[in-house]
CSV table of C-alpha atoms in Angstrom, one decimal:
chain,number,residue,atom,x,y,z
A,1,ILE,CA,25.8,9.5,3.4
A,2,GLY,CA,23.5,6.8,4.5
A,3,GLY,CA,24.0,4.4,7.4
A,4,ASN,CA,25.1,1.7,5.0
A,5,ILE,CA,28.5,3.4,4.3
A,6,THR,CA,29.3,5.5,7.3
A,7,HIS,CA,31.9,3.1,8.5
A,8,GLY,CA,33.4,-0.3,7.8
A,9,LYS,CA,36.5,-2.3,6.9
A,10,GLN,CA,35.3,-3.5,3.6
A,11,LEU,CA,34.8,-1.8,0.2
A,12,VAL,CA,31.2,-0.5,-0.2
A,13,ILE,CA,29.6,0.2,-3.6
A,14,ASP,CA,26.6,2.3,-3.2
A,15,ILE,CA,24.3,3.0,-6.2
A,16,ASP,CA,21.8,5.9,-6.4
A,17,MET,CA,19.1,6.4,-9.0
A,18,VAL,CA,17.7,9.7,-10.0
A,19,GLY,CA,14.6,10.1,-12.1
A,20,GLU,CA,11.6,12.2,-12.9
A,21,VAL,CA,8.0,12.0,-11.9
A,22,LYS,CA,4.9,13.4,-13.5
A,23,LYS,CA,3.6,16.2,-11.3
A,24,GLU,CA,0.2,14.5,-10.8
A,25,ASN,CA,2.0,11.4,-9.4
A,26,LEU,CA,4.2,13.4,-7.0
A,27,CYS,CA,3.5,12.6,-3.3
A,28,LEU,CA,5.7,14.5,-0.9
A,29,ARG,CA,6.2,14.0,2.8
A,30,SER,CA,5.3,17.6,3.4
A,31,GLN,CA,1.7,17.6,2.3
A,32,ALA,CA,0.0,15.8,5.3
A,33,LYS,CA,-2.9,17.7,6.7
A,34,GLU,CA,-4.5,17.8,10.2
A,35,LYS,CA,-7.3,15.2,10.3
A,36,ASP,CA,-5.8,13.1,7.5
A,37,PHE,CA,-5.9,9.4,8.1
A,38,ILE,CA,-2.7,7.4,8.0
A,39,LEU,CA,-2.7,4.1,6.1
A,40,VAL,CA,-0.1,1.5,5.2
A,41,THR,CA,-0.1,-0.8,2.2
A,42,GLY,CA,0.6,-4.1,4.1
A,43,ASP,CA,2.0,-6.1,7.0
A,44,LEU,CA,4.9,-4.5,8.9
A,45,GLY,CA,7.8,-6.0,10.8
A,46,SER,CA,8.4,-9.0,8.6
A,47,SER,CA,11.9,-8.0,7.3
A,48,THR,CA,13.2,-7.4,10.8
A,49,ALA,CA,11.7,-10.7,12.0
A,50,GLY,CA,13.5,-12.4,9.2
A,51,LEU,CA,16.8,-10.7,10.0
A,52,ASN,CA,16.6,-11.7,13.6
A,53,LEU,CA,15.9,-15.3,12.7
A,54,PHE,CA,19.1,-15.3,10.6
A,55,LEU,CA,21.1,-13.7,13.4
A,56,LYS,CA,19.9,-16.3,15.9
A,57,ASN,CA,20.4,-19.1,13.3
A,58,ILE,CA,16.8,-20.3,13.8
A,59,LYS,CA,15.5,-22.7,11.2
A,60,GLY,CA,12.1,-22.4,9.5
A,61,HIS,CA,9.9,-19.3,9.1
A,62,ASN,CA,10.9,-19.2,5.4
A,63,GLU,CA,8.1,-16.8,4.5
A,64,VAL,CA,9.5,-14.1,6.8
A,65,LYS,CA,13.1,-14.8,5.9
A,66,ASN,CA,12.2,-14.4,2.2
A,67,LYS,CA,10.6,-11.0,3.0
A,68,HIS,CA,14.0,-9.9,4.4
A,69,LEU,CA,16.1,-11.4,1.6
A,70,GLU,CA,13.9,-10.4,-1.3
A,71,PRO,CA,12.0,-7.2,-0.5
A,72,LYS,CA,9.6,-6.0,-3.1
A,73,ALA,CA,8.5,-2.4,-3.9
A,74,LYS,CA,4.8,-1.7,-3.3
A,75,LEU,CA,4.2,1.3,-5.6
A,76,HIS,CA,1.7,-0.8,-7.6
A,77,ARG,CA,-0.5,-0.9,-4.5
A,78,VAL,CA,-1.1,2.8,-4.5
A,79,LYS,CA,-0.6,3.7,-8.2
A,80,PRO,CA,-4.4,3.5,-9.0
A,81,PHE,CA,-5.2,6.2,-6.4
A,82,LEU,CA,-2.1,8.4,-6.2
A,83,LYS,CA,-4.2,11.5,-6.9
A,84,TYR,CA,-6.0,11.1,-3.5
A,85,ILE,CA,-2.8,10.8,-1.4
A,86,ASN,CA,-1.6,13.9,0.4
A,87,ALA,CA,1.8,12.6,1.8
A,88,MET,CA,3.7,9.4,1.4
A,89,ILE,CA,6.9,7.6,2.3
A,90,ASP,CA,8.2,4.0,2.2
A,91,VAL,CA,8.7,2.1,5.4
A,92,SER,CA,12.4,1.6,5.4
A,93,ASP,CA,13.1,2.5,9.1
A,94,GLY,CA,9.8,1.4,10.8
A,95,LEU,CA,6.3,2.9,11.0
A,96,ALA,CA,7.2,5.2,13.9
A,97,SER,CA,10.2,6.7,12.1
A,98,GLU,CA,8.4,7.2,8.8
A,99,VAL,CA,5.3,8.8,10.4
A,100,LYS,CA,7.7,11.1,12.3
A,101,HIS,CA,9.3,12.1,9.0
A,102,ILE,CA,5.9,13.0,7.5
A,103,CYS,CA,5.0,15.0,10.6
A,104,GLU,CA,8.3,16.9,10.6
A,105,GLN,CA,8.0,17.8,7.0
A,106,SER,CA,4.3,18.7,7.2
A,107,ASN,CA,4.6,20.5,10.6
A,108,VAL,CA,1.9,18.3,12.2
A,109,GLY,CA,1.7,15.4,14.7
A,110,ALA,CA,0.1,12.0,14.6
A,111,ILE,CA,-1.6,9.2,16.6
A,112,ILE,CA,-0.9,5.6,15.7
A,113,PHE,CA,-3.5,3.1,16.7
A,114,LYS,CA,-1.6,0.2,18.1
A,115,ASP,CA,-4.4,-2.4,17.5
A,116,ASN,CA,-4.6,-1.4,13.8
A,117,ILE,CA,-1.0,-2.0,12.9
A,118,PRO,CA,-1.0,-4.9,10.5
A,119,ILE,CA,1.4,-7.6,11.7
A,120,SER,CA,1.1,-11.1,10.1
A,121,GLU,CA,0.8,-14.2,12.2
A,122,GLU,CA,4.0,-15.5,10.7
A,123,THR,CA,5.8,-12.4,11.9
A,124,ARG,CA,4.3,-12.8,15.3
A,125,ARG,CA,5.5,-16.5,15.4
A,126,ALA,CA,9.0,-15.5,14.3
A,127,ALA,CA,9.2,-12.7,16.9
A,128,LYS,CA,8.2,-15.2,19.6
A,129,ALA,CA,10.9,-17.6,18.4
A,130,VAL,CA,13.5,-15.0,19.3
A,131,ASN,CA,11.7,-13.6,22.4
A,132,LYS,CA,11.0,-10.2,20.8
A,133,ASP,CA,7.9,-8.1,20.6
A,134,PRO,CA,6.5,-8.0,17.0
A,135,LEU,CA,5.1,-4.5,17.7
A,136,ASP,CA,8.7,-3.3,18.1
A,137,TYR,CA,9.5,-4.8,14.7
A,138,ALA,CA,6.6,-3.0,13.1
A,139,LEU,CA,7.3,0.4,14.8
A,140,TYR,CA,11.1,0.5,14.7
A,141,GLY,CA,12.3,-2.3,12.5
A,142,GLY,CA,12.1,-1.3,8.8
A,143,GLU,CA,13.1,-2.6,5.4
A,144,ASP,CA,9.5,-3.8,4.8
A,145,PHE,CA,9.2,-1.5,1.7
A,146,GLU,CA,5.5,-1.1,2.4
A,147,LEU,CA,4.2,2.5,1.9
A,148,VAL,CA,2.7,4.7,4.6
A,149,PHE,CA,0.5,7.5,3.3
A,150,THR,CA,-2.1,10.1,4.4
A,151,VAL,CA,-5.5,10.8,2.9
A,152,SER,CA,-8.3,13.1,3.8
A,153,GLU,CA,-11.6,11.8,5.2
A,154,LYS,CA,-13.5,12.7,2.0
A,155,ASN,CA,-11.1,10.5,-0.1
A,156,LEU,CA,-10.7,7.6,2.4
A,157,SER,CA,-13.2,5.4,0.5
A,158,LYS,CA,-11.2,5.9,-2.7
A,159,VAL,CA,-8.0,4.3,-1.5
A,160,LYS,CA,-7.0,0.9,-0.2
A,161,GLY,CA,-4.8,0.1,2.8
A,162,PHE,CA,-4.8,-0.5,6.5
A,163,LEU,CA,-5.8,2.5,8.5
A,164,VAL,CA,-3.3,2.9,11.3
A,165,GLY,CA,-3.6,6.4,12.5
A,166,GLU,CA,-4.5,10.0,12.2
A,167,ILE,CA,-2.7,13.3,11.6
A,168,THR,CA,-3.1,15.8,14.5
A,169,LYS,CA,-2.3,19.5,15.0
A,170,ARG,CA,-0.4,18.5,18.3
A,171,LYS,CA,3.2,17.8,17.6
A,172,GLY,CA,4.8,14.4,18.3
A,173,VAL,CA,3.9,10.9,17.4
A,174,TYR,CA,1.7,9.1,19.9
A,175,LEU,CA,0.8,5.4,20.2
A,176,TYR,CA,-2.8,4.9,21.2
A,177,SER,CA,-4.0,1.8,23.0
A,178,ARG,CA,-6.9,1.1,25.3
A,179,GLY,CA,-7.8,4.7,26.0
A,180,LYS,CA,-4.2,5.8,26.7
A,181,GLU,CA,-1.6,7.6,24.6
A,182,LYS,CA,2.2,7.2,24.8
A,183,LEU,CA,4.6,9.6,23.1
A,184,ILE,CA,6.9,7.5,20.9
A,185,SER,CA,8.6,10.2,18.9
A,186,LYS,CA,9.1,13.9,19.3
A,187,ASN,CA,9.2,16.3,16.3
């Protein structure tokens, strides 16, 4: 049972879809390999920024608010190069959480390069309006529906995305910035 229906006073209707996928298009979380690069399809943190603007009743920032109200799936951004992707997951709980899921399933670790995380200027302004750190939105927010995926060095030039990290043999997810690493998630 997901977090959306674990408790509450109101009636919840939850819908699940089940389908099939062609084997050549299947991208599991469990296929990341040491030295793979980690990429994302687009800006992170926008949806959480929009939610916080609504919660604080702050006017403006419509672009970010719309990303929260009307999320759009991003499969079209990776469909042309699915065959080069080793592991993939959608960013529904933040970059740190999703990379951790890939690492757990693939029995690897990861380094995320803080300065490479794509955060739009609008998301940065929205975070500032509520005195929050936009990096926290990107790492721990979620509901952006961007995709995070891994690809080998030999296939890196065949894919499109923002390079945000690397898969390592050492367990754990680390944030790298200015020559220092900080453990942000154990696995």
